[in-house]
Amino acid sequence: MRIAQAEVVVTCPGRNFVTLKITTEDGVTGLGDATLNGRELAVAAYLSEHVAPVLVGRDASRIEDTWQYLFQGAYWRRGPVTMTAIAAVDTALWDIKGKVAGLPVYQLLGGACRDGVTVYGHANGDDVDELLEQVARFRDLGYRAVRVQVAVPGIEHSYGVSRDKLFYEPADAASPTQATWSTQRYLSFVPNAIGRVREEFGPELRLLHDVHHRLTPIEAARLGKALEPYGLTWLEDPVPADLQEGFRLLRQHTTVPIAVGEVFSSIWDCHQLIREQLIDYIRTTVVHAGGISHLRRIFDLAALHHVRSGSHGATDLSPVAMAAALHVDLSIPNFGLQEYMRHTDETDAVFPHTYRFEEGCLHPGEAPGLGVELDLEAAARYPYRAAQLPTNRLEDGTVHPW
Ligand code: CS2
Ligand code: MG
């Protein structure tokens, strides 16, 4: 089963997506998401210039061998662009293997470990009252877990607060939007806001909060302690995770569960966090961390160390990545939670899919492969539009993590 063609499709049905489509000589097709928000064309060029030419003629059934060939063969290892490109190839080959076998990918991964994949949505508000309304809306839609974000008075463009409440798109301009940050204002406002949500919705609804890499370990420890009474499922990206041992300090001070990993591209970015049990949820994704094969490797290491999965699932990951994530989520023993931000109708029309949301859970469906297709005609109606993620500065003008 040789690969006959590998095409890169860039489309913008509301936001940019890069998709790799691999076709075998017998006409079986497989899809892989290759979207890296704000850097889409770098991955598209990596794939079309350097990867597609060496895929043609290779045996499509040799998934692990192809992964190793692309990873070790490039010499320049890791990094988000490389790992997103490899992920797209890996995912597309799993899709093909499933279609050839006539089985959904989760069956090839060992079969279902649960009936559905519990997901969380994003409730956010310009103030606490609007946040409470939005949490109620998500609860009424059937969600059992909700991420809560609120605008902090005095902070312009607070992270996680969106205009359209169902679809969150931070890459909102061709030149990065400028946001501001004040740790003092944030720490003095957010714990009470989350306390109000817990008080209003009772103990059962699972609540999460994303700090988006903005605190130092000791500041994050203060936040963690303040949030302990509200029983969060997780506190996400409390500090930038470049320094893995930085989490030790935070861990010594608080019992709030910690989740990190959406910006990681490999097991080497998180092995210390996992081995030392410095985190509770690893949030690597199928699209940015080397595909289904490498994500499984990370989650297997995590399973040994009491760490659960919590894959990133923002709107800037296409339905192809969402479907692939669901097959992995369904089949691993240490699944924790899956992020689920809905796509626009235009995106869903470009990527028709079999996964469905019911009573707070997603299920990938029973179609062979991933259960997602790419409508090329629809995709062609939405040309690429330059869009970058915001940057962030302190009140005195110093650059700070966004
Ligand atoms: C976020 C993302 O979903 C999340 O947890 O941190 O929205 C992130 O900001 C975007 O994926 C960046 O592209
Ligand atoms: Mg996040």
Tab-separated table of C-alpha atoms and ligand atoms in Angstrom:
chain	number	residue	atom	x	y	z
A	1	MET	CA	0.000	0.000	0.000
A	2	ARG	CA	2.226	2.793	-1.318
A	3	ILE	CA	1.611	6.504	-0.835
A	4	ALA	CA	0.735	8.097	-4.187
A	5	GLN	CA	0.166	11.699	-3.124
A	6	ALA	CA	0.541	14.027	-0.129
A	7	GLU	CA	-1.231	17.378	-0.498
A	8	VAL	CA	-1.315	20.325	1.891
A	9	VAL	CA	-4.613	22.213	2.023
A	10	VAL	CA	-4.815	25.647	3.663
A	11	THR	CA	-8.305	26.985	4.269
A	12	CYS	CA	-9.874	29.676	6.424
A	13	PRO	CA	-13.537	28.891	7.181
A	14	GLY	CA	-13.622	31.451	10.028
A	15	ARG	CA	-10.003	30.740	11.008
A	16	ASN	CA	-6.970	29.195	9.320
A	17	PHE	CA	-6.500	25.431	9.194
A	18	VAL	CA	-3.695	23.451	7.551
A	19	THR	CA	-4.576	19.872	6.600
A	20	LEU	CA	-2.432	17.120	5.137
A	21	LYS	CA	-4.232	14.708	2.838
A	22	ILE	CA	-2.420	11.491	1.979
A	23	THR	CA	-3.724	9.260	-0.821
A	24	THR	CA	-2.519	5.701	-1.421
A	25	GLU	CA	-2.099	4.057	-4.829
A	26	ASP	CA	-5.406	2.209	-4.259
A	27	GLY	CA	-7.189	5.514	-3.609
A	28	VAL	CA	-7.528	5.324	0.208
A	29	THR	CA	-7.232	8.786	1.771
A	30	GLY	CA	-6.137	9.876	5.237
A	31	LEU	CA	-6.202	13.291	6.920
A	32	GLY	CA	-3.931	14.927	9.469
A	33	ASP	CA	-4.324	18.339	11.100
A	34	ALA	CA	-1.203	20.534	10.796
A	35	THR	CA	-2.538	23.804	12.240
A	36	LEU	CA	-0.165	25.832	14.428
A	37	ASN	CA	-2.008	28.997	15.380
A	38	GLY	CA	-0.360	32.154	14.029
A	39	ARG	CA	2.435	30.134	12.331
A	40	GLU	CA	0.314	28.121	9.891
A	41	LEU	CA	2.344	28.702	6.746
A	42	ALA	CA	5.588	27.581	8.396
A	43	VAL	CA	4.128	24.094	8.892
A	44	ALA	CA	2.497	24.137	5.447
A	45	ALA	CA	5.920	24.849	3.869
A	46	TYR	CA	7.678	22.245	6.056
A	47	LEU	CA	5.198	19.663	4.811
A	48	SER	CA	4.961	20.617	1.162
A	49	GLU	CA	8.682	21.392	0.643
A	50	HIS	CA	10.396	18.817	2.844
A	51	VAL	CA	7.997	16.022	3.812
A	52	ALA	CA	5.530	15.416	0.961
A	53	PRO	CA	8.285	14.622	-1.592
A	54	VAL	CA	9.781	11.871	0.609
A	55	LEU	CA	6.395	10.334	1.456
A	56	VAL	CA	5.519	9.431	-2.116
A	57	GLY	CA	6.337	5.772	-2.740
A	58	ARG	CA	6.596	4.864	0.981
A	59	ASP	CA	4.511	2.043	2.483
A	60	ALA	CA	1.483	3.739	4.106
A	61	SER	CA	1.071	0.891	6.595
A	62	ARG	CA	4.453	1.572	8.299
A	63	ILE	CA	3.315	4.252	10.755
A	64	GLU	CA	6.004	3.962	13.445
A	65	ASP	CA	8.787	3.565	10.898
A	66	THR	CA	7.614	6.709	9.071
A	67	TRP	CA	7.465	8.614	12.384
A	68	GLN	CA	11.043	7.601	13.238
A	69	TYR	CA	12.203	8.357	9.700
A	70	LEU	CA	10.806	11.903	9.819
A	71	PHE	CA	11.930	12.558	13.402
A	72	GLN	CA	15.422	11.084	13.329
A	73	GLY	CA	15.976	11.696	9.649
A	74	ALA	CA	15.507	15.478	9.895
A	75	TYR	CA	18.475	15.681	12.312
A	76	TRP	CA	16.892	18.887	13.763
A	77	ARG	CA	14.714	17.334	16.430
A	78	ARG	CA	11.566	18.505	18.184
A	79	GLY	CA	10.080	22.007	18.093
A	80	PRO	CA	6.466	22.920	17.335
A	81	VAL	CA	6.805	23.270	13.550
A	82	THR	CA	8.577	19.935	13.061
A	83	MET	CA	6.373	18.038	15.518
A	84	THR	CA	3.149	19.459	14.071
A	85	ALA	CA	4.256	18.375	10.594
A	86	ILE	CA	5.140	14.867	11.832
A	87	ALA	CA	1.824	14.743	13.709
A	88	ALA	CA	-0.104	15.416	10.512
A	89	VAL	CA	1.632	12.533	8.697
A	90	ASP	CA	1.161	10.161	11.645
A	91	THR	CA	-2.534	11.022	12.051
A	92	ALA	CA	-3.224	10.646	8.336
A	93	LEU	CA	-1.557	7.204	8.333
A	94	TRP	CA	-3.688	6.061	11.298
A	95	ASP	CA	-6.764	7.281	9.389
A	96	ILE	CA	-5.704	5.193	6.382
A	97	LYS	CA	-4.983	2.130	8.540
A	98	GLY	CA	-8.449	2.381	10.072
A	99	LYS	CA	-10.131	2.718	6.694
A	100	VAL	CA	-8.222	-0.258	5.293
A	101	ALA	CA	-9.114	-2.367	8.354
A	102	GLY	CA	-12.744	-1.159	8.248
A	103	LEU	CA	-12.437	-0.074	11.907
A	104	PRO	CA	-12.584	3.211	13.804
A	105	VAL	CA	-9.088	4.176	14.994
A	106	TYR	CA	-9.984	3.688	18.674
A	107	GLN	CA	-10.492	-0.022	17.951
A	108	LEU	CA	-6.953	-0.238	16.543
A	109	LEU	CA	-5.693	1.398	19.757
A	110	GLY	CA	-7.179	-1.361	21.915
A	111	GLY	CA	-10.881	-0.515	21.969
A	112	ALA	CA	-12.978	1.707	24.231
A	113	CYS	CA	-12.092	2.091	27.918
A	114	ARG	CA	-15.223	4.200	28.548
A	115	ASP	CA	-18.597	4.972	26.979
A	116	GLY	CA	-17.794	8.557	26.029
A	117	VAL	CA	-15.200	11.292	26.431
A	118	THR	CA	-16.106	13.883	29.079
A	119	VAL	CA	-15.424	17.369	27.760
A	120	TYR	CA	-15.253	20.877	29.169
A	121	GLY	CA	-16.421	24.101	27.557
A	122	HIS	CA	-15.353	27.727	28.084
A	123	ALA	CA	-17.622	30.000	30.097
A	124	ASN	CA	-16.431	33.574	30.306
A	125	GLY	CA	-17.753	37.004	31.083
A	126	ASP	CA	-16.953	40.701	31.061
A	127	ASP	CA	-17.924	40.626	34.741
A	128	VAL	CA	-18.925	38.039	37.318
A	129	ASP	CA	-22.650	38.310	36.519
A	130	GLU	CA	-22.030	37.549	32.861
A	131	LEU	CA	-19.728	34.680	33.847
A	132	LEU	CA	-22.517	33.176	35.988
A	133	GLU	CA	-24.949	33.443	33.031
A	134	GLN	CA	-22.451	31.706	30.772
A	135	VAL	CA	-21.744	28.890	33.224
A	136	ALA	CA	-25.523	28.307	33.418
A	137	ARG	CA	-25.657	28.219	29.621
A	138	PHE	CA	-22.960	25.533	29.410
A	139	ARG	CA	-24.595	23.528	32.193
A	140	ASP	CA	-27.910	23.730	30.313
A	141	LEU	CA	-26.170	22.509	27.131
A	142	GLY	CA	-25.246	19.394	29.121
A	143	TYR	CA	-21.611	20.108	30.027
A	144	ARG	CA	-20.412	18.574	33.279
A	145	ALA	CA	-17.163	20.519	33.323
A	146	VAL	CA	-16.637	24.202	32.573
A	147	ARG	CA	-13.553	26.400	32.342
A	148	VAL	CA	-14.238	29.787	33.971
A	149	GLN	CA	-12.521	33.017	32.912
A	150	VAL	CA	-13.525	36.566	33.745
A	151	ALA	CA	-12.347	40.034	32.723
A	152	VAL	CA	-10.213	41.544	35.477
A	153	PRO	CA	-11.048	45.204	36.187
A	154	GLY	CA	-8.194	47.399	34.948
A	155	ILE	CA	-6.751	44.760	32.592
A	156	GLU	CA	-7.367	45.444	28.915
A	157	HIS	CA	-8.155	42.342	26.790
A	158	SER	CA	-8.218	39.882	29.700
A	159	TYR	CA	-7.216	36.399	28.536
A	160	GLY	CA	-10.072	33.995	27.794
A	161	VAL	CA	-12.882	36.552	27.518
A	162	SER	CA	-14.413	36.381	24.065
A	163	ARG	CA	-16.916	38.441	22.148
A	164	ASP	CA	-18.719	35.405	20.775
A	165	LYS	CA	-19.302	33.180	23.766
A	166	LEU	CA	-19.323	29.808	21.962
A	167	PHE	CA	-16.349	30.359	19.646
A	168	TYR	CA	-13.124	31.748	21.063
A	169	GLU	CA	-10.579	33.115	18.600
A	170	PRO	CA	-7.561	34.881	20.068
A	171	ALA	CA	-5.671	35.205	16.735
A	172	ASP	CA	-7.777	38.203	15.821
A	173	ALA	CA	-5.570	40.432	13.635
A	174	ALA	CA	-2.822	40.328	11.010
A	175	SER	CA	-0.586	42.224	13.471
A	176	PRO	CA	-0.678	41.014	17.068
A	177	THR	CA	-3.244	42.745	19.315
A	178	GLN	CA	-1.681	44.268	22.432
A	179	ALA	CA	-3.033	42.957	25.758
A	180	THR	CA	-2.020	44.152	29.243
A	181	TRP	CA	-1.359	42.338	32.476
A	182	SER	CA	-1.187	43.034	36.190
A	183	THR	CA	-0.531	40.134	38.546
A	184	GLN	CA	-1.670	42.255	41.487
A	185	ARG	CA	-5.065	43.059	39.947
A	186	TYR	CA	-5.535	39.469	38.767
A	187	LEU	CA	-4.690	37.807	42.083
A	188	SER	CA	-6.893	40.150	44.062
A	189	PHE	CA	-9.945	39.594	41.795
A	190	VAL	CA	-10.053	36.069	40.405
A	191	PRO	CA	-10.353	33.865	43.558
A	192	ASN	CA	-13.563	35.624	44.678
A	193	ALA	CA	-15.019	35.410	41.169
A	194	ILE	CA	-14.419	31.639	41.077
A	195	GLY	CA	-15.817	31.388	44.619
A	196	ARG	CA	-19.051	33.022	43.377
A	197	VAL	CA	-19.347	30.395	40.621
A	198	ARG	CA	-18.877	27.543	43.088
A	199	GLU	CA	-21.411	29.062	45.490
A	200	GLU	CA	-24.006	29.494	42.733
A	201	PHE	CA	-23.605	26.082	41.043
A	202	GLY	CA	-22.926	23.773	43.991
A	203	PRO	CA	-20.266	21.105	44.470
A	204	GLU	CA	-20.937	18.825	41.493
A	205	LEU	CA	-20.127	20.914	38.436
A	206	ARG	CA	-16.440	20.511	37.596
A	207	LEU	CA	-14.681	23.878	37.346
A	208	LEU	CA	-11.335	24.699	35.739
A	209	HIS	CA	-9.317	27.876	35.299
A	210	ASP	CA	-6.507	28.797	32.863
A	211	VAL	CA	-3.743	31.192	34.028
A	212	HIS	CA	-2.134	31.071	30.559
A	213	HIS	CA	1.498	30.963	31.785
A	214	ARG	CA	1.447	34.335	33.573
A	215	LEU	CA	2.624	33.779	37.151
A	216	THR	CA	5.863	32.876	38.918
A	217	PRO	CA	5.808	29.672	40.995
A	218	ILE	CA	5.290	31.504	44.306
A	219	GLU	CA	2.524	33.700	42.866
A	220	ALA	CA	0.871	30.609	41.445
A	221	ALA	CA	1.175	28.955	44.866
A	222	ARG	CA	-0.710	31.899	46.408
A	223	LEU	CA	-3.448	31.544	43.796
A	224	GLY	CA	-3.598	27.771	44.300
A	225	LYS	CA	-4.051	28.166	48.049
A	226	ALA	CA	-6.753	30.798	47.580
A	227	LEU	CA	-8.631	28.483	45.196
A	228	GLU	CA	-8.398	25.342	47.339
A	229	PRO	CA	-11.817	25.820	49.015
A	230	TYR	CA	-13.539	25.857	45.597
A	231	GLY	CA	-12.463	22.344	44.549
A	232	LEU	CA	-11.138	23.075	41.052
A	233	THR	CA	-10.603	20.106	38.751
A	234	TRP	CA	-7.458	21.875	37.569
A	235	LEU	CA	-5.493	25.084	37.466
A	236	GLU	CA	-4.014	25.316	33.982
A	237	ASP	CA	-0.620	26.655	32.899
A	238	PRO	CA	-0.008	28.488	36.185
A	239	VAL	CA	3.603	29.280	35.208
A	240	PRO	CA	5.545	29.087	31.941
A	241	ALA	CA	6.648	25.451	31.781
A	242	ASP	CA	9.997	25.933	30.057
A	243	LEU	CA	11.672	25.215	33.402
A	244	GLN	CA	10.180	21.895	34.417
A	245	GLU	CA	11.650	21.917	37.943
A	246	GLY	CA	9.932	25.291	38.516
A	247	PHE	CA	6.802	23.312	39.371
A	248	ARG	CA	8.384	21.797	42.501
A	249	LEU	CA	7.964	25.019	44.464
A	250	LEU	CA	4.327	25.387	43.446
A	251	ARG	CA	3.642	21.752	44.309
A	252	GLN	CA	5.033	22.133	47.838
A	253	HIS	CA	2.497	24.840	48.654
A	254	THR	CA	-0.876	23.836	47.252
A	255	THR	CA	-3.149	20.861	46.685
A	256	VAL	CA	-4.868	22.469	43.681
A	257	PRO	CA	-4.467	19.988	40.776
A	258	ILE	CA	-2.144	21.309	38.073
A	259	ALA	CA	-2.565	20.913	34.295
A	260	VAL	CA	0.015	21.879	31.654
A	261	GLY	CA	1.120	20.920	28.176
A	262	GLU	CA	-0.749	22.662	25.337
A	263	VAL	CA	2.485	24.272	24.098
A	264	PHE	CA	4.602	21.121	24.466
A	265	SER	CA	5.695	19.333	21.342
A	266	SER	CA	7.194	16.128	22.721
A	267	ILE	CA	7.661	13.772	25.648
A	268	TRP	CA	10.980	15.491	26.354
A	269	ASP	CA	9.127	18.695	27.294
A	270	CYS	CA	7.213	16.956	30.074
A	271	HIS	CA	9.018	13.809	31.227
A	272	GLN	CA	10.345	15.458	34.388
A	273	LEU	CA	6.954	16.971	35.233
A	274	ILE	CA	5.453	13.500	34.867
A	275	ARG	CA	8.183	11.418	36.516
A	276	GLU	CA	8.365	13.698	39.569
A	277	GLN	CA	4.550	13.849	39.762
A	278	LEU	CA	4.662	17.656	39.652
A	279	ILE	CA	1.445	17.805	37.639
A	280	ASP	CA	-1.900	16.012	37.613
A	281	TYR	CA	-3.011	16.454	33.982
A	282	ILE	CA	-0.882	16.473	30.852
A	283	ARG	CA	-2.527	18.584	28.142
A	284	THR	CA	-0.428	17.728	25.067
A	285	THR	CA	-2.409	17.403	21.837
A	286	VAL	CA	-2.367	15.036	18.969
A	287	VAL	CA	-1.608	17.896	16.539
A	288	HIS	CA	1.274	19.656	18.297
A	289	ALA	CA	2.906	16.674	20.017
A	290	GLY	CA	3.767	14.312	17.187
A	291	GLY	CA	0.447	12.668	16.352
A	292	ILE	CA	-1.432	9.683	17.730
A	293	SER	CA	1.727	7.557	18.081
A	294	HIS	CA	3.684	10.074	20.154
A	295	LEU	CA	0.687	11.210	22.219
A	296	ARG	CA	0.115	7.594	23.237
A	297	ARG	CA	3.745	7.417	24.347
A	298	ILE	CA	3.308	10.513	26.542
A	299	PHE	CA	0.045	9.254	28.027
A	300	ASP	CA	1.573	5.836	28.748
A	301	LEU	CA	4.421	7.474	30.687
A	302	ALA	CA	1.816	9.595	32.484
A	303	ALA	CA	-0.221	6.505	33.426
A	304	LEU	CA	2.760	5.110	35.332
A	305	HIS	CA	2.937	8.275	37.446
A	306	HIS	CA	-0.725	8.942	38.321
A	307	VAL	CA	-0.988	11.703	35.713
A	308	ARG	CA	-4.136	11.837	33.577
A	309	SER	CA	-4.685	13.221	30.087
A	310	GLY	CA	-6.388	16.569	29.527
A	311	SER	CA	-5.835	17.296	25.855
A	312	HIS	CA	-5.998	20.809	24.503
A	313	GLY	CA	-8.991	21.198	22.174
A	314	ALA	CA	-9.267	24.891	21.323
A	315	THR	CA	-10.960	26.139	18.152
A	316	ASP	CA	-7.563	26.497	16.487
A	317	LEU	CA	-7.277	22.696	16.316
A	318	SER	CA	-9.315	21.456	13.369
A	319	PRO	CA	-12.078	18.810	13.516
A	320	VAL	CA	-9.419	16.364	12.235
A	321	ALA	CA	-7.389	16.914	15.435
A	322	MET	CA	-10.547	16.749	17.562
A	323	ALA	CA	-11.552	13.409	16.052
A	324	ALA	CA	-8.040	11.991	16.495
A	325	ALA	CA	-8.005	13.177	20.126
A	326	LEU	CA	-11.312	11.414	20.792
A	327	HIS	CA	-10.005	8.080	19.485
A	328	VAL	CA	-7.005	8.377	21.827
A	329	ASP	CA	-9.144	9.591	24.771
A	330	LEU	CA	-11.554	6.705	24.414
A	331	SER	CA	-8.839	4.063	24.372
A	332	ILE	CA	-6.399	5.049	27.146
A	333	PRO	CA	-6.750	3.941	30.779
A	334	ASN	CA	-5.682	7.312	32.270
A	335	PHE	CA	-8.054	9.674	30.466
A	336	GLY	CA	-8.855	12.791	32.508
A	337	LEU	CA	-10.805	15.369	30.544
A	338	GLN	CA	-10.914	16.708	26.975
A	339	GLU	CA	-11.233	20.388	26.088
A	340	TYR	CA	-13.981	21.035	23.540
A	341	MET	CA	-14.478	24.419	21.958
A	342	ARG	CA	-17.044	24.289	19.220
A	343	HIS	CA	-16.200	25.124	15.618
A	344	THR	CA	-18.225	27.469	13.468
A	345	ASP	CA	-20.789	26.070	10.993
A	346	GLU	CA	-18.424	27.012	8.126
A	347	THR	CA	-15.633	24.904	9.670
A	348	ASP	CA	-17.973	21.966	10.297
A	349	ALA	CA	-19.107	22.139	6.643
A	350	VAL	CA	-15.489	22.016	5.384
A	351	PHE	CA	-14.732	19.065	7.700
A	352	PRO	CA	-17.852	16.849	7.883
A	353	HIS	CA	-17.390	14.475	10.835
A	354	THR	CA	-19.017	11.639	12.729
A	355	TYR	CA	-18.119	12.723	16.290
A	356	ARG	CA	-21.092	13.893	18.305
A	357	PHE	CA	-21.810	15.627	21.617
A	358	GLU	CA	-24.300	14.049	24.015
A	359	GLU	CA	-24.853	14.718	27.700
A	360	GLY	CA	-21.501	16.334	28.334
A	361	CYS	CA	-19.516	13.743	26.376
A	362	LEU	CA	-18.141	13.402	22.863
A	363	HIS	CA	-17.948	10.108	20.992
A	364	PRO	CA	-15.882	9.671	17.802
A	365	GLY	CA	-18.492	7.455	16.116
A	366	GLU	CA	-18.025	4.128	14.340
A	367	ALA	CA	-16.871	5.186	10.861
A	368	PRO	CA	-13.656	3.451	9.727
A	369	GLY	CA	-10.569	5.619	10.322
A	370	LEU	CA	-10.951	8.949	12.115
A	371	GLY	CA	-14.470	9.692	10.877
A	372	VAL	CA	-13.640	13.094	9.341
A	373	GLU	CA	-13.544	14.145	5.696
A	374	LEU	CA	-12.320	17.279	3.950
A	375	ASP	CA	-14.641	18.922	1.425
A	376	LEU	CA	-12.102	20.396	-0.987
A	377	GLU	CA	-14.646	22.483	-2.876
A	378	ALA	CA	-15.906	24.077	0.322
A	379	ALA	CA	-12.313	24.567	1.557
A	380	ALA	CA	-11.408	26.429	-1.658
A	381	ARG	CA	-14.066	29.048	-0.902
A	382	TYR	CA	-12.072	30.256	2.142
A	383	PRO	CA	-8.553	31.490	1.246
A	384	TYR	CA	-5.864	31.957	3.928
A	385	ARG	CA	-6.033	35.187	5.959
A	386	ALA	CA	-3.007	36.338	7.959
A	387	ALA	CA	-3.824	36.269	11.691
A	388	GLN	CA	-1.525	36.268	14.707
A	389	LEU	CA	-1.924	35.675	18.419
A	390	PRO	CA	-1.844	38.690	20.766
A	391	THR	CA	1.196	39.828	22.742
A	392	ASN	CA	1.120	41.031	26.317
A	393	ARG	CA	2.782	43.827	28.321
A	394	LEU	CA	2.817	44.853	31.964
A	395	GLU	CA	1.414	48.272	32.887
A	396	ASP	CA	4.949	49.743	32.662
A	397	GLY	CA	5.421	48.390	29.128
A	398	THR	CA	7.490	45.259	29.900
A	399	VAL	CA	6.792	42.258	27.665
A	400	HIS	CA	5.054	39.471	29.616
A	401	PRO	CA	3.829	36.002	28.544
A	402	TRP	CA	0.475	36.195	26.768
B	1	CS2	C1	-6.025	27.996	25.515
B	1	CS2	C2	-5.969	28.187	24.042
B	1	CS2	O1	-7.610	26.344	25.085
B	1	CS2	C3	-6.794	26.760	25.889
B	1	CS2	O2	-6.587	26.275	26.970
B	1	CS2	O3	-4.921	28.158	26.276
B	1	CS2	O4	-7.115	28.901	23.718
B	1	CS2	C4	-4.751	28.905	23.467
B	1	CS2	O5	-4.740	30.227	23.894
B	1	CS2	C5	-4.835	28.838	21.979
B	1	CS2	O6	-4.965	27.506	21.572
B	1	CS2	C6	-3.629	29.475	21.316
B	1	CS2	O7	-3.683	29.214	19.962
B	2	MG	MG	-4.853	26.839	27.926
